[in-house]
PDB file of N, CA, C and O in Angstrom:
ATOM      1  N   UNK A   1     -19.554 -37.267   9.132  1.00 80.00           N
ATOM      2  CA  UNK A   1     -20.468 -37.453  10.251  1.00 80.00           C
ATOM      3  C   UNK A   1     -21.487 -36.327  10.225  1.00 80.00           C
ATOM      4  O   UNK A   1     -21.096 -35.179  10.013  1.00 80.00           O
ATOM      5  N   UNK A   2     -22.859 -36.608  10.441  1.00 88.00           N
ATOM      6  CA  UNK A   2     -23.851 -35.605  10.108  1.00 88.00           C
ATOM      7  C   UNK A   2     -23.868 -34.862  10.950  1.00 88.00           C
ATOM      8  O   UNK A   2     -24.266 -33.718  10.728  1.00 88.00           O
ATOM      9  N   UNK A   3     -23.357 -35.324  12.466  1.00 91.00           N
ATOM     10  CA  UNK A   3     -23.629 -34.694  13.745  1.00 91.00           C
ATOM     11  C   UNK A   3     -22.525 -33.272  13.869  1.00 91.00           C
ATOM     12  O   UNK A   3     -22.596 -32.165  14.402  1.00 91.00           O
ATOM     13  N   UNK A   4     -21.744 -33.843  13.246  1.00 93.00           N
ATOM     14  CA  UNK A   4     -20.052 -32.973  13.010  1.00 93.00           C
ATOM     15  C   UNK A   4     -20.416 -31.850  12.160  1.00 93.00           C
ATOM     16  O   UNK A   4     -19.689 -30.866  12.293  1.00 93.00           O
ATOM     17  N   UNK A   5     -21.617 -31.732  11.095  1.00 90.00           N
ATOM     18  CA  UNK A   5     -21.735 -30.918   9.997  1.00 90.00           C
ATOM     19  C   UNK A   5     -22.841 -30.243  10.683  1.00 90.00           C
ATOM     20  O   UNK A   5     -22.797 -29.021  10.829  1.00 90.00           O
ATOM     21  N   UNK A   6     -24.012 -31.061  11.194  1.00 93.00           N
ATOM     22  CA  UNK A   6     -24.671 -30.062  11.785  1.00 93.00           C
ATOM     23  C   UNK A   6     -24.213 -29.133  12.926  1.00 93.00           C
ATOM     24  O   UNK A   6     -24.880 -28.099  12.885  1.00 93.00           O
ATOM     25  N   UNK A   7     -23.087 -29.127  14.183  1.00 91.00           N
ATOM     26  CA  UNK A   7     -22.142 -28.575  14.766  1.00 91.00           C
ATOM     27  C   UNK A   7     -21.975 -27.461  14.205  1.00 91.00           C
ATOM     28  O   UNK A   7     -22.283 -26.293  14.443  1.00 91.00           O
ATOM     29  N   UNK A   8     -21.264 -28.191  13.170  1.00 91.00           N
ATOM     30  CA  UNK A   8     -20.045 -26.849  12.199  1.00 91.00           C
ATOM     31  C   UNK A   8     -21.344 -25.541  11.811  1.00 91.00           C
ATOM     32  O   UNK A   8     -21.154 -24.325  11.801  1.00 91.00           O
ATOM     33  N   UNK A   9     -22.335 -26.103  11.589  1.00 91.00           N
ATOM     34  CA  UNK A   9     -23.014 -25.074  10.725  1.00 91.00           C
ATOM     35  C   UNK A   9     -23.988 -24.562  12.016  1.00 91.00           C
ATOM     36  O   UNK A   9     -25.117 -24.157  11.742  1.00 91.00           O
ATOM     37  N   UNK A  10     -23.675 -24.578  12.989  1.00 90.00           N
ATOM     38  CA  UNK A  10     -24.569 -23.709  14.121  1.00 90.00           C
ATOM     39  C   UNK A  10     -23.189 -22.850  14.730  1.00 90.00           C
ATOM     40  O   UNK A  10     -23.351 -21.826  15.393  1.00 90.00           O
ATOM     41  N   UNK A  11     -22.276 -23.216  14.523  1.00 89.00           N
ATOM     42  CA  UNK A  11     -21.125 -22.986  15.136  1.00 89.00           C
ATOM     43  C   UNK A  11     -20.883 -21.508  14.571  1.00 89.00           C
ATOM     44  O   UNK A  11     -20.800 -20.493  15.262  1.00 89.00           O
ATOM     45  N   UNK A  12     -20.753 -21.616  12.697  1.00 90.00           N
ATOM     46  CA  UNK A  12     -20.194 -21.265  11.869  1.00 90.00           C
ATOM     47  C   UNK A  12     -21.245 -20.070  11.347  1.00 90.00           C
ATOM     48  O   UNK A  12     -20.996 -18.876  11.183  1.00 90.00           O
ATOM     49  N   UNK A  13     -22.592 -20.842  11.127  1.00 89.00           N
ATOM     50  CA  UNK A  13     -23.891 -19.614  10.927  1.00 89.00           C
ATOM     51  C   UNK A  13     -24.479 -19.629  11.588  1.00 89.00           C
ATOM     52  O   UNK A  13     -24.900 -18.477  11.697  1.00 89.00           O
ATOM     53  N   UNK A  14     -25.038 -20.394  12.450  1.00 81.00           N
ATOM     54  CA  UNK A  14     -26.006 -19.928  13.750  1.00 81.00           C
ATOM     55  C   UNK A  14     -25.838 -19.023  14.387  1.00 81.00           C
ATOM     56  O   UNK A  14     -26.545 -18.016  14.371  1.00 81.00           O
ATOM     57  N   UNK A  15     -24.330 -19.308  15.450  1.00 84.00           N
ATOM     58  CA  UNK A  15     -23.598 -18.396  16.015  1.00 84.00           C
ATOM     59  C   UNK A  15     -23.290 -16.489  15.715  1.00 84.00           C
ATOM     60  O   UNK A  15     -23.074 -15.520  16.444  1.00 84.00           O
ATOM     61  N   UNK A  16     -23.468 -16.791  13.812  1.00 88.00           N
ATOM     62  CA  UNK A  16     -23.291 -15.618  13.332  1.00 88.00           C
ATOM     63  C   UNK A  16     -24.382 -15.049  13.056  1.00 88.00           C
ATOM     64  O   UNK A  16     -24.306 -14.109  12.263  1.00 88.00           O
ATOM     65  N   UNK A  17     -25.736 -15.417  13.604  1.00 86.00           N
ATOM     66  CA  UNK A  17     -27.335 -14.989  13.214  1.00 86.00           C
ATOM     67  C   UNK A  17     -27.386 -15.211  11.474  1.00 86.00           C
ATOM     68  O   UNK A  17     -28.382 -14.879  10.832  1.00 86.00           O
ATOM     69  N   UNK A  18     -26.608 -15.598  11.065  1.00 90.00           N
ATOM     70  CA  UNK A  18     -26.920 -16.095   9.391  1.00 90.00           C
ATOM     71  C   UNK A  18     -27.809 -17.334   9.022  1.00 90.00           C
ATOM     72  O   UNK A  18     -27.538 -18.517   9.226  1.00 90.00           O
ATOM     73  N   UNK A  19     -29.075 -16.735   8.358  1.00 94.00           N
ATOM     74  CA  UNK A  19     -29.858 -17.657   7.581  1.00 94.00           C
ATOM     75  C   UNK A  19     -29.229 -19.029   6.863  1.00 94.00           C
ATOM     76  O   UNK A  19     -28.157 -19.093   6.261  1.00 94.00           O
ATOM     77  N   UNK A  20     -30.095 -20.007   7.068  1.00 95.00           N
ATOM     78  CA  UNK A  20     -29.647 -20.976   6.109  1.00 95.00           C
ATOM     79  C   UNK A  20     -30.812 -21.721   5.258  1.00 95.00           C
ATOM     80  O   UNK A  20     -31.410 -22.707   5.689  1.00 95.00           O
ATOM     81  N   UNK A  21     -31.027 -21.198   4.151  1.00 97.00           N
ATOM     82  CA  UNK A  21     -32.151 -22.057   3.024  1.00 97.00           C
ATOM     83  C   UNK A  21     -31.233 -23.505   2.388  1.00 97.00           C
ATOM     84  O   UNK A  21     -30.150 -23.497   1.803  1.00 97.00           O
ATOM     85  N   UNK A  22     -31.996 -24.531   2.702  1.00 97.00           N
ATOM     86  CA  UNK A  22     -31.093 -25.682   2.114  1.00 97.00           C
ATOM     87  C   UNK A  22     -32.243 -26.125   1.218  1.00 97.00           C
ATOM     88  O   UNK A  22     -33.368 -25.906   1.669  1.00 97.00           O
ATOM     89  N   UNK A  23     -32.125 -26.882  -0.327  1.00 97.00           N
ATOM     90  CA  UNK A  23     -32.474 -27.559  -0.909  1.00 97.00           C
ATOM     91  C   UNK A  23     -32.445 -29.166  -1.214  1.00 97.00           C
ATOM     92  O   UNK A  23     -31.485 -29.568  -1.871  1.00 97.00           O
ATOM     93  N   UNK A  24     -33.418 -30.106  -0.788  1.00 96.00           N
ATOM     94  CA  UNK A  24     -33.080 -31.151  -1.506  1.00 96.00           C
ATOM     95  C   UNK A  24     -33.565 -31.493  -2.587  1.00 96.00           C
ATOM     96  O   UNK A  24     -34.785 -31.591  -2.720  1.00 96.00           O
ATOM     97  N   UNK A  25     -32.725 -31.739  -3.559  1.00 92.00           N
ATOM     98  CA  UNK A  25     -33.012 -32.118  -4.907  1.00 92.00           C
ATOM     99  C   UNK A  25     -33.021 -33.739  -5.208  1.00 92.00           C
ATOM    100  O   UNK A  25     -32.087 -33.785  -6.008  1.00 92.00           O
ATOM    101  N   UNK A  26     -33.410 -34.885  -5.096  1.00 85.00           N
ATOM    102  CA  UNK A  26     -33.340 -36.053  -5.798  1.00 85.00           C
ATOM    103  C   UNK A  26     -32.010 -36.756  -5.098  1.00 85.00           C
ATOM    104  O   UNK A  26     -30.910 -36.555  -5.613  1.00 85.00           O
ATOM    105  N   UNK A  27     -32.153 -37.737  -3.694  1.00 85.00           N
ATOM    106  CA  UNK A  27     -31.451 -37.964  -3.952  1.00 85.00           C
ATOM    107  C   UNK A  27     -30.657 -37.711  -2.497  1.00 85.00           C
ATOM    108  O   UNK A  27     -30.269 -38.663  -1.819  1.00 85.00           O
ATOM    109  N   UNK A  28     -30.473 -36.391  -2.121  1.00 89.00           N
ATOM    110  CA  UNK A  28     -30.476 -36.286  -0.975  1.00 89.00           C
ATOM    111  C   UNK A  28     -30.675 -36.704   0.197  1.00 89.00           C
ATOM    112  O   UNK A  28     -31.362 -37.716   0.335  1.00 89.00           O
ATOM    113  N   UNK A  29     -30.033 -35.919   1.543  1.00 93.00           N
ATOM    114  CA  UNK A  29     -30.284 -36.118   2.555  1.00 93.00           C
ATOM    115  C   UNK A  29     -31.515 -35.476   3.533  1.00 93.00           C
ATOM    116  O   UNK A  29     -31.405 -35.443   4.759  1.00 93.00           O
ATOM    117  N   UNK A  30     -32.482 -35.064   2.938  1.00 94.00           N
ATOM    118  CA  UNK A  30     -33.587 -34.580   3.686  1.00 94.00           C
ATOM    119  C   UNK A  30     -33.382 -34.217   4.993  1.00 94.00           C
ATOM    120  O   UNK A  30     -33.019 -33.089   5.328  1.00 94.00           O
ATOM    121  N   UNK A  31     -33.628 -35.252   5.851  1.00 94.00           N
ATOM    122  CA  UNK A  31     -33.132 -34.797   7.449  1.00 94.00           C
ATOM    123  C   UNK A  31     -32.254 -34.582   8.114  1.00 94.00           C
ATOM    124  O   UNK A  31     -32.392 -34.304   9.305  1.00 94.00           O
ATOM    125  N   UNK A  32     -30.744 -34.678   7.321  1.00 95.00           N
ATOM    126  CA  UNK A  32     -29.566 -33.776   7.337  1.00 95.00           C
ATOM    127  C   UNK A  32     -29.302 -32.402   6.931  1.00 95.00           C
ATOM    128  O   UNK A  32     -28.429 -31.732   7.481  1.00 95.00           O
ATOM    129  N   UNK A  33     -30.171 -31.879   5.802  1.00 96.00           N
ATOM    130  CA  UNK A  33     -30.793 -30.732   5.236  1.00 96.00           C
ATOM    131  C   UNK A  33     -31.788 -29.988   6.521  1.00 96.00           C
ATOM    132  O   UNK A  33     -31.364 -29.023   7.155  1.00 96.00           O
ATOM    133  N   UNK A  34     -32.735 -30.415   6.698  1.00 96.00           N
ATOM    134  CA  UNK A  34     -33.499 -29.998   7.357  1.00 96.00           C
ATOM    135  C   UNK A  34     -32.711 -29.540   8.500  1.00 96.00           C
ATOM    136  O   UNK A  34     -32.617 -28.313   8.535  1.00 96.00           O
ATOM    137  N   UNK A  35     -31.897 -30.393   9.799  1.00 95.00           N
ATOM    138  CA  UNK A  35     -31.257 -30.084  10.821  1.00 95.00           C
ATOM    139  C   UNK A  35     -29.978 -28.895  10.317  1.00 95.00           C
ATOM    140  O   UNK A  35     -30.044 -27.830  10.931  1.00 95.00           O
ATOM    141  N   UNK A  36     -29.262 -28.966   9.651  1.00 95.00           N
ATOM    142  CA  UNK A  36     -28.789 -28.033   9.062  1.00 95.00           C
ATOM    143  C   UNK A  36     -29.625 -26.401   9.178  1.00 95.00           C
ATOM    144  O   UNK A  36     -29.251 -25.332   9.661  1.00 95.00           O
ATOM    145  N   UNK A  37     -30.822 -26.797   8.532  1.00 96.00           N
ATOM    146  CA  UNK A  37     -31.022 -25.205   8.376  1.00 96.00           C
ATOM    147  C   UNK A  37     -31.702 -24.939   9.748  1.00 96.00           C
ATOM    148  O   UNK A  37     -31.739 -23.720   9.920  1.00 96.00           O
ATOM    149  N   UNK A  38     -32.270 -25.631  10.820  1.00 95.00           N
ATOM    150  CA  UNK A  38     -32.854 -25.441  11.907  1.00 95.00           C
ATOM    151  C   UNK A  38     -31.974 -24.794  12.590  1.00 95.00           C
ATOM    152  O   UNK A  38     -32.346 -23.921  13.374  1.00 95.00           O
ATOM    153  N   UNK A  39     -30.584 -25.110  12.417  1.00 94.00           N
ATOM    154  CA  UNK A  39     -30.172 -24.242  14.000  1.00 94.00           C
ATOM    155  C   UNK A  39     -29.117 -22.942  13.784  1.00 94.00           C
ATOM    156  O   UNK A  39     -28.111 -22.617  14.415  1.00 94.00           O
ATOM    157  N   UNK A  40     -29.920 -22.221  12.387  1.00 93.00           N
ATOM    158  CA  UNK A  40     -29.624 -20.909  12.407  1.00 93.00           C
ATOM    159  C   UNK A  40     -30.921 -20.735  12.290  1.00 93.00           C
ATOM    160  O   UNK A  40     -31.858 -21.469  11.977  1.00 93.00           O
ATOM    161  N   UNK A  41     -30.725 -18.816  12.823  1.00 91.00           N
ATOM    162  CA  UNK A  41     -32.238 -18.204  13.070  1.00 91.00           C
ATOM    163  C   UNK A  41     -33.078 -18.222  11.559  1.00 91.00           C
ATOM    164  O   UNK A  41     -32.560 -17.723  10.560  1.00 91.00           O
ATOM    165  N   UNK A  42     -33.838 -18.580  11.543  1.00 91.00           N
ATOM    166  CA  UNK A  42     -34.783 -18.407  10.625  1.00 91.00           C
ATOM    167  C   UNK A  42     -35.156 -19.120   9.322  1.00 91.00           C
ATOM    168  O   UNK A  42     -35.992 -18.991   8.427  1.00 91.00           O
ATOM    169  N   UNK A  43     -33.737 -20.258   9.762  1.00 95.00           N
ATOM    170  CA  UNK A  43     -33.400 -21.209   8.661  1.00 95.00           C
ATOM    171  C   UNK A  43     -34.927 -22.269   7.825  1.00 95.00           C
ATOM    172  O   UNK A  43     -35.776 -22.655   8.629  1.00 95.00           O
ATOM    173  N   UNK A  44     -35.084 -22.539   6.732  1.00 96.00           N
ATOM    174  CA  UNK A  44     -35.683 -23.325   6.249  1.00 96.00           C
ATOM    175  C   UNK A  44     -35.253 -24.561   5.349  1.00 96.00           C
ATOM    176  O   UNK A  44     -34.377 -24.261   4.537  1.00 96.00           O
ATOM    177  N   UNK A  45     -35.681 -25.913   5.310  1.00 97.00           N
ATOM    178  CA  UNK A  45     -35.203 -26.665   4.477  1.00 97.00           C
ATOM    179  C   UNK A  45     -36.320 -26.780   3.306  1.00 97.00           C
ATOM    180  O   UNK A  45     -37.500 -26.770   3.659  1.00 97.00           O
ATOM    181  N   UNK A  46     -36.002 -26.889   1.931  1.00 97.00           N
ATOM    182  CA  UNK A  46     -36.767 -27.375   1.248  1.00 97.00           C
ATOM    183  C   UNK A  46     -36.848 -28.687   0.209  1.00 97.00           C
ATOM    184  O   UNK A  46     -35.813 -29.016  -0.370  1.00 97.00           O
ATOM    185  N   UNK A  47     -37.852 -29.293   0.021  1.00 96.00           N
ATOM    186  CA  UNK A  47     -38.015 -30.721  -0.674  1.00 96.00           C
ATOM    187  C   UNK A  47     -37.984 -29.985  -2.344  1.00 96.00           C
ATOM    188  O   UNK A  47     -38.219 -28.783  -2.470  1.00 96.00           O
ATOM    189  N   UNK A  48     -37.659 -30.891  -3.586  1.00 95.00           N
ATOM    190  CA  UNK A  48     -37.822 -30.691  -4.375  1.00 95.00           C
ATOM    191  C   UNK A  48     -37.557 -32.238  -5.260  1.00 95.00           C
ATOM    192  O   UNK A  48     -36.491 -32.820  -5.464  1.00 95.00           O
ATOM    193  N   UNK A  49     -38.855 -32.591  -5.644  1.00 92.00           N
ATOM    194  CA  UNK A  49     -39.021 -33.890  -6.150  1.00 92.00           C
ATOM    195  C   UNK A  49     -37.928 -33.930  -7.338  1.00 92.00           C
ATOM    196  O   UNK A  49     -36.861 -34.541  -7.387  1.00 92.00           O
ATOM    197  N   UNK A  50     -38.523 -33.105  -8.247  1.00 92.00           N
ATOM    198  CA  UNK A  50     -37.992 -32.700  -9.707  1.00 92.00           C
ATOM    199  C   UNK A  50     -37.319 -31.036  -9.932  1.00 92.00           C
ATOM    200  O   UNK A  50     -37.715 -30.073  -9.276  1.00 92.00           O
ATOM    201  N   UNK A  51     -36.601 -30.990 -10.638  1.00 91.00           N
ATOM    202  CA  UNK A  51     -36.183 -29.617 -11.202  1.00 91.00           C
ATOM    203  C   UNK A  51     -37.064 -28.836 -11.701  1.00 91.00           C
ATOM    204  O   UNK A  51     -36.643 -27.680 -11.697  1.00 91.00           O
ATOM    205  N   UNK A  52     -38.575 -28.976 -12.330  1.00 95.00           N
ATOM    206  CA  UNK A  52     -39.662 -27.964 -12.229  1.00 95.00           C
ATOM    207  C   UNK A  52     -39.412 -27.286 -10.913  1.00 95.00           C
ATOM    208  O   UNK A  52     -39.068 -26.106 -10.971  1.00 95.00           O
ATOM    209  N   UNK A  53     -39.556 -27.965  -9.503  1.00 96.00           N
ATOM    210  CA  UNK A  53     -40.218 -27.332  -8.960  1.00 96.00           C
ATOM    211  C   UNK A  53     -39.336 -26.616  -8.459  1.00 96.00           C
ATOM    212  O   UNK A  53     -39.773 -25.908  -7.552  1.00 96.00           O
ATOM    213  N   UNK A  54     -38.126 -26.487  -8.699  1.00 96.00           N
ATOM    214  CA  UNK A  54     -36.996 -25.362  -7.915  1.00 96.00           C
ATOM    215  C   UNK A  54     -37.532 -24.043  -8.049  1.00 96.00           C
ATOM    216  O   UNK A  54     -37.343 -23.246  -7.130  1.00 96.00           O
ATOM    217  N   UNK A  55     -38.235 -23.670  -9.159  1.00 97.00           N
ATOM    218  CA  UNK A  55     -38.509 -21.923  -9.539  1.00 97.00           C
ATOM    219  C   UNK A  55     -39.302 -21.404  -8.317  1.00 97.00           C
ATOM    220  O   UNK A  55     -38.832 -20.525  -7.595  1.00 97.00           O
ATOM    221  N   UNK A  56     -40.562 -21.985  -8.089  1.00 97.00           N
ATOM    222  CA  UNK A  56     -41.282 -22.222  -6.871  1.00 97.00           C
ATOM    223  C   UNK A  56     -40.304 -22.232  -5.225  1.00 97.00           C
ATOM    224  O   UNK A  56     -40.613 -21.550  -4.248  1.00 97.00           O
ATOM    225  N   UNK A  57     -39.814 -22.625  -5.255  1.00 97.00           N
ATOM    226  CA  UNK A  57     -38.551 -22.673  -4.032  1.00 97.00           C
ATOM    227  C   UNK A  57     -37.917 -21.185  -3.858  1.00 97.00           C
ATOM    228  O   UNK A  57     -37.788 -20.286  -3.027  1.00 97.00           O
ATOM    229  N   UNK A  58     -37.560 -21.588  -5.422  1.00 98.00           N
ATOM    230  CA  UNK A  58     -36.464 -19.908  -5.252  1.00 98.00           C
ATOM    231  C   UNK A  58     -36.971 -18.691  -4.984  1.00 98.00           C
ATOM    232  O   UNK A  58     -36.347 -17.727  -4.542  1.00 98.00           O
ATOM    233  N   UNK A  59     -38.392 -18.766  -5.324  1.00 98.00           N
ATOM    234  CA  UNK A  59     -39.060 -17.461  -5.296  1.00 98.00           C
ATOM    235  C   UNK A  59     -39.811 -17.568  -3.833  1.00 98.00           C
ATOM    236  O   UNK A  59     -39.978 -16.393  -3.506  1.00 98.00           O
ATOM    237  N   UNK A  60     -40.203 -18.189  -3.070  1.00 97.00           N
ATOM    238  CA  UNK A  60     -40.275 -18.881  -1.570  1.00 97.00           C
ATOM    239  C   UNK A  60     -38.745 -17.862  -1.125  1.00 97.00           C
ATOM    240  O   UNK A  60     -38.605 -16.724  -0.677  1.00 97.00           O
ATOM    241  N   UNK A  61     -38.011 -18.702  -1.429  1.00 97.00           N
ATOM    242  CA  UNK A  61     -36.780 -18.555  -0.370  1.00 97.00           C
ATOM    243  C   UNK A  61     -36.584 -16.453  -0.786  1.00 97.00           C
ATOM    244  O   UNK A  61     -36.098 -15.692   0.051  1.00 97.00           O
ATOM    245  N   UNK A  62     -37.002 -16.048  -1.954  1.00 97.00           N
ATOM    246  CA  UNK A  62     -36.724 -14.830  -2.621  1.00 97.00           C
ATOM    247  C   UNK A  62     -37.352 -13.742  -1.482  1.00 97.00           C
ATOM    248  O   UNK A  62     -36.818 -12.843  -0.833  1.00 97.00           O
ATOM    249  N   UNK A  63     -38.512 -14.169  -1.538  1.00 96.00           N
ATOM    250  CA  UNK A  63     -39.922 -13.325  -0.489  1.00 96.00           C
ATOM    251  C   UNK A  63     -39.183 -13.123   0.823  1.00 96.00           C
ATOM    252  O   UNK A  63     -38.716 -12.134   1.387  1.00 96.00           O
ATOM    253  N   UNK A  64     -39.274 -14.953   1.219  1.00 95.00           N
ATOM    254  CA  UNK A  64     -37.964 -14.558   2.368  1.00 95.00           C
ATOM    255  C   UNK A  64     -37.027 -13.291   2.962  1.00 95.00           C
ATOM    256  O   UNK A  64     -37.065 -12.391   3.801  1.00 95.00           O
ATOM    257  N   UNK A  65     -36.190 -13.850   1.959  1.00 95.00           N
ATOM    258  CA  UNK A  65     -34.976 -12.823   1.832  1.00 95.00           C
ATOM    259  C   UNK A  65     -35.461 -11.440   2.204  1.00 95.00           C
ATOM    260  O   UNK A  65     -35.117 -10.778   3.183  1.00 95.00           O
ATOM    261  N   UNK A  66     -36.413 -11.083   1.149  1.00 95.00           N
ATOM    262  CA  UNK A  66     -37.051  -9.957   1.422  1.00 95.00           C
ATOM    263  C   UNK A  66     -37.745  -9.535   2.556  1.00 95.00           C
ATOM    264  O   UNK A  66     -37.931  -8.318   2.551  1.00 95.00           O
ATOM    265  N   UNK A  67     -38.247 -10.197   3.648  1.00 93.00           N
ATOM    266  CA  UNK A  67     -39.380 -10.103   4.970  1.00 93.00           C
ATOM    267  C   UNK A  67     -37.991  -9.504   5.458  1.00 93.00           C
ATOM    268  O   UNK A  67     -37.890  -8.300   5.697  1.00 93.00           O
ATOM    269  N   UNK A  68     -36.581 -10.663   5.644  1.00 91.00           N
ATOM    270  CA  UNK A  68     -36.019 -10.481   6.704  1.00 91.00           C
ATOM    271  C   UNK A  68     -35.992  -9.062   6.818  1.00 91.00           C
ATOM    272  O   UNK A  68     -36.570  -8.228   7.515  1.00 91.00           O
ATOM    273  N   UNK A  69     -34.715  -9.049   5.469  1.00 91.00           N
ATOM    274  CA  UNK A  69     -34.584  -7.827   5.054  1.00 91.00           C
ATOM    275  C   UNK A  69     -35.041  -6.267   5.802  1.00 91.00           C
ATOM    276  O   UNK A  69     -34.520  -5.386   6.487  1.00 91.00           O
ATOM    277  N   UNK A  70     -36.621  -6.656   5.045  1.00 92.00           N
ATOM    278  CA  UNK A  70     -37.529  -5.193   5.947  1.00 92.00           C
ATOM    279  C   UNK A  70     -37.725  -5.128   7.226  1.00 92.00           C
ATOM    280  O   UNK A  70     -37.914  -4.104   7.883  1.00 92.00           O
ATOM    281  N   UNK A  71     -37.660  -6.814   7.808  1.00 87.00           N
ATOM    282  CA  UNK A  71     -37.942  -6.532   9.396  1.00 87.00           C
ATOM    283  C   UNK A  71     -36.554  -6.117   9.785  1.00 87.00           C
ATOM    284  O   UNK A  71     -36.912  -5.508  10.793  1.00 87.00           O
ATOM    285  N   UNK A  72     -35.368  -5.980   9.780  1.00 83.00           N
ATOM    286  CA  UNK A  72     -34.260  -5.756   9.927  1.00 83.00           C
ATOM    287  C   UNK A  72     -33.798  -4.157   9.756  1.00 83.00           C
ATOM    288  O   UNK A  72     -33.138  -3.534  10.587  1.00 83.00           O
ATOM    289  N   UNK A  73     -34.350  -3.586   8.357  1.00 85.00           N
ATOM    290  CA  UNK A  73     -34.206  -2.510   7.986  1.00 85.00           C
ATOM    291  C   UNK A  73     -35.281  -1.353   9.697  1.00 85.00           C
ATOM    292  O   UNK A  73     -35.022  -0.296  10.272  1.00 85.00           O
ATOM    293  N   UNK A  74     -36.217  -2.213   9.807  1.00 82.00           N
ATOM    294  CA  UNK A  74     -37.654  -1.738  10.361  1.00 82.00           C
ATOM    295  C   UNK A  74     -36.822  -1.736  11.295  1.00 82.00           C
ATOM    296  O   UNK A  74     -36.223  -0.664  11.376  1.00 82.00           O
ATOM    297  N   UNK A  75     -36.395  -2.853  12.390  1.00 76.00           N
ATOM    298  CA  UNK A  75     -35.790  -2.956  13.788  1.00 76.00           C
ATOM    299  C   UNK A  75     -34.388  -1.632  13.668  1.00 76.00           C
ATOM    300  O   UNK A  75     -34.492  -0.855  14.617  1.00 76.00           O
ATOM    301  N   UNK A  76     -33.536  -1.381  13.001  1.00 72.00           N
ATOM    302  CA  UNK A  76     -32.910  -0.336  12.584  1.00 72.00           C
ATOM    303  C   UNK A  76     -33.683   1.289  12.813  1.00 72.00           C
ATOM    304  O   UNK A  76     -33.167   2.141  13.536  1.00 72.00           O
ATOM    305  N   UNK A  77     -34.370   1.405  12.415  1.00 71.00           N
ATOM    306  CA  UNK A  77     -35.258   2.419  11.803  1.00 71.00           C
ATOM    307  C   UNK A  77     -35.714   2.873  13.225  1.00 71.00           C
ATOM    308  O   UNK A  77     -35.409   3.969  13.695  1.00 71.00           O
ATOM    309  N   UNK A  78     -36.502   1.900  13.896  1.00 71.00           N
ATOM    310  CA  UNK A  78     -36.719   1.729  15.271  1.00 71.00           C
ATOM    311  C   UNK A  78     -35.897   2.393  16.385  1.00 71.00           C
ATOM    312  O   UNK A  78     -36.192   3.410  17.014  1.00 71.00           O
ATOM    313  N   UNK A  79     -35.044   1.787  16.480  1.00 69.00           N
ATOM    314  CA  UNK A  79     -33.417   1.407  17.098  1.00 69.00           C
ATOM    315  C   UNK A  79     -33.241   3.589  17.449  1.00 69.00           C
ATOM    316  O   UNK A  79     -33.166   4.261  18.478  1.00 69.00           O
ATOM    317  N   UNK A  80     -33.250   4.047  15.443  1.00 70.00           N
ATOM    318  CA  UNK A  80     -32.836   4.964  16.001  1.00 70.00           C
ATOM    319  C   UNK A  80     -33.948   6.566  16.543  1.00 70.00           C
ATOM    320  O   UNK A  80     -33.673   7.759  16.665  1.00 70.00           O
ATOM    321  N   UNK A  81     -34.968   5.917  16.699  1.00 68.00           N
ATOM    322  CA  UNK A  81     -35.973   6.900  16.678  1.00 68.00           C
ATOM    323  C   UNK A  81     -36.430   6.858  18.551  1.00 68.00           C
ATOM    324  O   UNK A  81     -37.310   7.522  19.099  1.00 68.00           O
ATOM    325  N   UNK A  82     -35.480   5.842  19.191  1.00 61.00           N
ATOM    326  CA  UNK A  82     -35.726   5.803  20.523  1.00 61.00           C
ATOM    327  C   UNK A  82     -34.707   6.096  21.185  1.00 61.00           C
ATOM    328  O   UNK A  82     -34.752   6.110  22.415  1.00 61.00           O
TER     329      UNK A  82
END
């Protein structure tokens, strides 16, 4: 049940402020993907017609990783200078 998986995964990572990058590759569930990554903070879903275009994705989702990262490190940094 999609409703049961999307649950579990707000329950499971939302709840825990954990990111969720989902991929669809060929084939997939797109708007089960998509709701999935919506209801953790910062989550994104992505389309991928063909396997070219994953490199493009990964390096998307890579940058990512990296923003949070510094805004996180930054809010820290912050945190202790007040």
């Amino acid at each position: 049940n999609s409703n049961a998986l999307v649950n579990y995964t707000q329950t499971e990572l939302g709840n825990r402020d954990i990111t969720l990058f989902t991929i669809n590759l060929i084939g997939g569930d797109p708007t089960l993907l998509r709701r999935m990554a919506d209801v953790t903070p910062n989550g994104q879903s992505f389309d991928a017609q063909n396997a070219s275009e994953l490199q493009a994705i990964f390096e998307q989702i890579a940058w990512e990783v990296q923003r949070m990262a510094l805004d996180n490190l930054n809010t820290r940094h912050r945190a202790e200078y007040l």
